[in-house]
Amino acid sequence: SQELEQSPQSLIVQEGKNLTINCTSSKTLYGLYWYKQKYGEGLIFLMMLQKGGEEKSHEKITAKLDEKKQQSSLHITASQPSHAGIYLCGAVDFGNEKLTFGTGTRLTIIP
Amino acid sequence: GAVVSQHPSRVICKSGTSVKIECRSLDFQATTMFWYRQFPKQSLMLMATSNEGSKATYEQGVEKDKFLINHASLTLSTLTVTSAHPEDSSFYICSASTGGTLAYNEQFFGPGTRLTVL
């Protein structure tokens, strides 16, 4: 089965600073999703990456998938309090609808 | 579009009772629905996959007699936790997808249900 390791597990960043969260897979990724979750709430879809070398941006968040399609990074520029939460990467196997989630990264933004 | 609701959002029950959680796709037909469980400070763990009109497929280690899943229509799936015990206390999240012939179809997540068993 697919395993996804996220790093760091938790991150405390001063408001305005940049940060990066990584997601590493034990297998080649056919689809990599990034979600954000506030504690006790559902998941908010951020981005999906499928092609090796693909990069997508939305507002101040940029996600990349490496050429080998085994690692993805999520970069936040000029962090804000609204960015605080748990970030989860999720991956699917080809032909299988099951979504396997990473271990999660808890992001705290301090003033 | 693509809104998924869950009901109730929170439930507290006594040990030994059964609790039903509903998951509805509000503006699309969901051929496949997924149920996840999340423990505090942990990631989501897939419990089971359900397809409309057929039996759910449970992940290894998940007791199908304890966690009854019914996907009776294209917009509704229910998870019933039978004879609940304190260790069943958790955050349960459902998701729904449209299915199809693509290798993967995006899942849309519900807001979750927090179950506390006393």
mmCIF file of N, CA, C and O in Angstrom, chain A residues 7-50:
data_model
loop_
_atom_site.group_PDB
_atom_site.id
_atom_site.type_symbol
_atom_site.label_atom_id
_atom_site.label_comp_id
_atom_site.label_asym_id
_atom_site.label_seq_id
_atom_site.Cartn_x
_atom_site.Cartn_y
_atom_site.Cartn_z
ATOM 1 N N SER A 7 6.598 16.160 6.231
ATOM 2 C CA SER A 7 7.523 16.817 7.142
ATOM 3 C C SER A 7 7.438 18.324 6.944
ATOM 4 O O SER A 7 7.225 18.803 5.821
ATOM 5 N N PRO A 8 7.563 19.091 8.015
ATOM 6 C CA PRO A 8 7.644 18.608 9.388
ATOM 7 C C PRO A 8 6.272 18.183 9.906
ATOM 8 O O PRO A 8 5.268 18.409 9.249
ATOM 9 N N GLN A 9 6.242 17.579 11.078
ATOM 10 C CA GLN A 9 4.966 17.194 11.687
ATOM 11 C C GLN A 9 4.226 18.422 12.171
ATOM 12 O O GLN A 9 3.006 18.493 12.131
ATOM 13 N N SER A 10 4.988 19.377 12.694
ATOM 14 C CA SER A 10 4.382 20.630 13.125
ATOM 15 C C SER A 10 5.337 21.764 12.812
ATOM 16 O O SER A 10 6.554 21.561 12.706
ATOM 17 N N LEU A 11 4.767 22.920 12.665
ATOM 18 C CA LEU A 11 5.541 24.074 12.234
ATOM 19 C C LEU A 11 4.957 25.324 12.888
ATOM 20 O O LEU A 11 3.743 25.546 12.831
ATOM 21 N N ILE A 12 5.819 26.107 13.517
ATOM 22 C CA ILE A 12 5.393 27.386 14.094
ATOM 23 C C ILE A 12 6.154 28.478 13.360
ATOM 24 O O ILE A 12 7.390 28.489 13.352
ATOM 25 N N VAL A 13 5.410 29.344 12.716
ATOM 26 C CA VAL A 13 6.016 30.356 11.860
ATOM 27 C C VAL A 13 5.493 31.737 12.230
ATOM 28 O O VAL A 13 4.304 31.898 12.515
ATOM 29 N N GLN A 14 6.374 32.691 12.199
ATOM 30 C CA GLN A 14 5.957 34.073 12.470
ATOM 31 C C GLN A 14 5.200 34.618 11.265
ATOM 32 O O GLN A 14 5.568 34.359 10.105
ATOM 33 N N GLU A 15 4.169 35.338 11.543
ATOM 34 C CA GLU A 15 3.364 35.941 10.479
ATOM 35 C C GLU A 15 4.250 36.734 9.524
ATOM 36 O O GLU A 15 5.128 37.475 9.944
ATOM 37 N N GLY A 16 4.005 36.504 8.247
ATOM 38 C CA GLY A 16 4.784 37.209 7.234
ATOM 39 C C GLY A 16 5.943 36.394 6.667
ATOM 40 O O GLY A 16 6.479 36.724 5.606
ATOM 41 N N LYS A 17 6.299 35.330 7.376
ATOM 42 C CA LYS A 17 7.413 34.492 6.910
ATOM 43 C C LYS A 17 6.919 33.439 5.911
ATOM 44 O O LYS A 17 5.741 33.109 5.872
ATOM 45 N N ASN A 18 7.874 32.929 5.134
ATOM 46 C CA ASN A 18 7.570 31.861 4.177
ATOM 47 C C ASN A 18 7.772 30.504 4.840
ATOM 48 O O ASN A 18 8.521 30.380 5.818
ATOM 49 N N LEU A 19 7.128 29.481 4.300
ATOM 50 C CA LEU A 19 7.307 28.144 4.843
ATOM 51 C C LEU A 19 7.071 27.101 3.764
ATOM 52 O O LEU A 19 6.403 27.365 2.753
ATOM 53 N N THR A 20 7.621 25.906 4.003
ATOM 54 C CA THR A 20 7.457 24.798 3.056
ATOM 55 C C THR A 20 7.122 23.522 3.801
ATOM 56 O O THR A 20 7.712 23.216 4.840
ATOM 57 N N ILE A 21 6.165 22.801 3.275
ATOM 58 C CA ILE A 21 5.771 21.492 3.811
ATOM 59 C C ILE A 21 6.043 20.455 2.721
ATOM 60 O O ILE A 21 5.751 20.695 1.551
ATOM 61 N N ASN A 22 6.602 19.331 3.116
ATOM 62 C CA ASN A 22 6.942 18.293 2.144
ATOM 63 C C ASN A 22 6.107 17.035 2.330
ATOM 64 O O ASN A 22 5.693 16.705 3.443
ATOM 65 N N CYS A 23 5.910 16.357 1.240
ATOM 66 C CA CYS A 23 5.148 15.104 1.232
ATOM 67 C C CYS A 23 5.913 14.122 0.362
ATOM 68 O O CYS A 23 6.124 14.387 -0.830
ATOM 69 N N THR A 24 6.336 13.008 0.948
ATOM 70 C CA THR A 24 7.145 12.034 0.226
ATOM 71 C C THR A 24 6.413 10.700 0.166
ATOM 72 O O THR A 24 5.914 10.208 1.177
ATOM 73 N N SER A 25 6.387 10.133 -1.028
ATOM 74 C CA SER A 25 5.669 8.882 -1.238
ATOM 75 C C SER A 25 6.620 7.705 -1.383
ATOM 76 O O SER A 25 7.744 7.839 -1.870
ATOM 77 N N SER A 26 6.144 6.538 -0.967
ATOM 78 C CA SER A 26 6.940 5.320 -1.119
ATOM 79 C C SER A 26 6.794 4.758 -2.540
ATOM 80 O O SER A 26 7.533 3.862 -2.936
ATOM 81 N N LYS A 27 5.800 5.269 -3.292
ATOM 82 C CA LYS A 27 5.571 4.792 -4.648
ATOM 83 C C LYS A 27 5.352 5.983 -5.575
ATOM 84 O O LYS A 27 5.116 7.103 -5.119
ATOM 85 N N THR A 28 5.398 5.726 -6.868
ATOM 86 C CA THR A 28 5.125 6.783 -7.845
ATOM 87 C C THR A 28 3.689 7.267 -7.684
ATOM 88 O O THR A 28 2.764 6.477 -7.568
ATOM 89 N N LEU A 29 3.548 8.571 -7.695
ATOM 90 C CA LEU A 29 2.242 9.183 -7.495
ATOM 91 C C LEU A 29 1.514 9.369 -8.823
ATOM 92 O O LEU A 29 2.073 9.909 -9.767
ATOM 93 N N TYR A 30 0.258 8.954 -8.874
ATOM 94 C CA TYR A 30 -0.550 9.186 -10.071
ATOM 95 C C TYR A 30 -1.429 10.407 -9.915
ATOM 96 O O TYR A 30 -1.950 10.942 -10.876
ATOM 97 N N GLY A 31 -1.616 10.796 -8.693
ATOM 98 C CA GLY A 31 -2.382 12.005 -8.412
ATOM 99 C C GLY A 31 -2.059 12.412 -6.999
ATOM 100 O O GLY A 31 -2.081 11.588 -6.088
ATOM 101 N N LEU A 32 -1.710 13.656 -6.795
ATOM 102 C CA LEU A 32 -1.348 14.124 -5.457
ATOM 103 C C LEU A 32 -2.225 15.318 -5.125
ATOM 104 O O LEU A 32 -2.303 16.272 -5.907
ATOM 105 N N TYR A 33 -2.903 15.216 -3.984
ATOM 106 C CA TYR A 33 -3.809 16.264 -3.552
ATOM 107 C C TYR A 33 -3.263 16.930 -2.298
ATOM 108 O O TYR A 33 -2.648 16.273 -1.458
ATOM 109 N N TRP A 34 -3.518 18.197 -2.200
ATOM 110 C CA TRP A 34 -3.228 18.932 -0.963
ATOM 111 C C TRP A 34 -4.552 19.461 -0.400
ATOM 112 O O TRP A 34 -5.368 20.045 -1.128
ATOM 113 N N TYR A 35 -4.734 19.217 0.913
ATOM 114 C CA TYR A 35 -5.916 19.691 1.614
ATOM 115 C C TYR A 35 -5.492 20.465 2.858
ATOM 116 O O TYR A 35 -4.413 20.255 3.416
ATOM 117 N N LYS A 36 -6.398 21.323 3.302
ATOM 118 C CA LYS A 36 -6.209 22.018 4.560
ATOM 119 C C LYS A 36 -7.395 21.686 5.456
ATOM 120 O O LYS A 36 -8.534 21.588 4.986
ATOM 121 N N GLN A 37 -7.122 21.518 6.742
ATOM 122 C CA GLN A 37 -8.184 21.191 7.685
ATOM 123 C C GLN A 37 -8.044 22.049 8.930
ATOM 124 O O GLN A 37 -6.967 22.137 9.510
ATOM 125 N N LYS A 38 -9.134 22.683 9.301
ATOM 126 C CA LYS A 38 -9.169 23.339 10.594
ATOM 127 C C LYS A 38 -9.571 22.267 11.599
ATOM 128 O O LYS A 38 -10.333 21.357 11.278
ATOM 129 N N TYR A 39 -9.083 22.390 12.830
ATOM 130 C CA TYR A 39 -9.361 21.370 13.825
ATOM 131 C C TYR A 39 -10.862 21.148 13.991
ATOM 132 O O TYR A 39 -11.621 22.077 14.158
ATOM 133 N N GLY A 40 -11.267 19.879 13.911
ATOM 134 C CA GLY A 40 -12.668 19.554 14.109
ATOM 135 C C GLY A 40 -13.557 19.887 12.942
ATOM 136 O O GLY A 40 -14.785 19.905 13.075
ATOM 137 N N GLU A 41 -12.972 20.126 11.785
ATOM 138 C CA GLU A 41 -13.768 20.453 10.617
ATOM 139 C C GLU A 41 -13.371 19.568 9.433
ATOM 140 O O GLU A 41 -12.455 18.755 9.519
ATOM 141 N N GLY A 42 -14.095 19.742 8.340
ATOM 142 C CA GLY A 42 -13.810 18.953 7.157
ATOM 143 C C GLY A 42 -12.583 19.450 6.416
ATOM 144 O O GLY A 42 -11.864 20.332 6.882
ATOM 145 N N LEU A 43 -12.346 18.855 5.258
ATOM 146 C CA LEU A 43 -11.161 19.186 4.472
ATOM 147 C C LEU A 43 -11.481 20.212 3.389
ATOM 148 O O LEU A 43 -12.516 20.147 2.735
ATOM 149 N N ILE A 44 -10.560 21.132 3.222
ATOM 150 C CA ILE A 44 -10.680 22.117 2.152
ATOM 151 C C ILE A 44 -9.677 21.755 1.069
ATOM 152 O O ILE A 44 -8.475 21.659 1.327
ATOM 153 N N PHE A 45 -10.179 21.539 -0.142
ATOM 154 C CA PHE A 45 -9.309 21.194 -1.262
ATOM 155 C C PHE A 45 -8.453 22.408 -1.633
ATOM 156 O O PHE A 45 -8.951 23.525 -1.777
ATOM 157 N N LEU A 46 -7.157 22.176 -1.779
ATOM 158 C CA LEU A 46 -6.250 23.254 -2.187
ATOM 159 C C LEU A 46 -5.840 23.087 -3.650
ATOM 160 O O LEU A 46 -6.084 23.953 -4.479
ATOM 161 N N MET A 47 -5.176 21.969 -3.940
ATOM 162 C CA MET A 47 -4.671 21.765 -5.289
ATOM 163 C C MET A 47 -4.473 20.292 -5.592
ATOM 164 O O MET A 47 -4.315 19.484 -4.678
ATOM 165 N N MET A 48 -4.464 19.971 -6.871
ATOM 166 C CA MET A 48 -4.147 18.622 -7.310
ATOM 167 C C MET A 48 -3.045 18.677 -8.362
ATOM 168 O O MET A 48 -3.082 19.535 -9.262
ATOM 169 N N LEU A 49 -2.098 17.770 -8.253
ATOM 170 C CA LEU A 49 -0.992 17.689 -9.200
ATOM 171 C C LEU A 49 -0.947 16.294 -9.794
ATOM 172 O O LEU A 49 -1.155 15.302 -9.084
ATOM 173 N N GLN A 50 -0.686 16.227 -11.087
ATOM 174 C CA GLN A 50 -0.645 14.917 -11.735
ATOM 175 C C GLN A 50 0.616 14.685 -12.545
ATOM 176 O O GLN A 50 1.084 13.554 -12.656
#
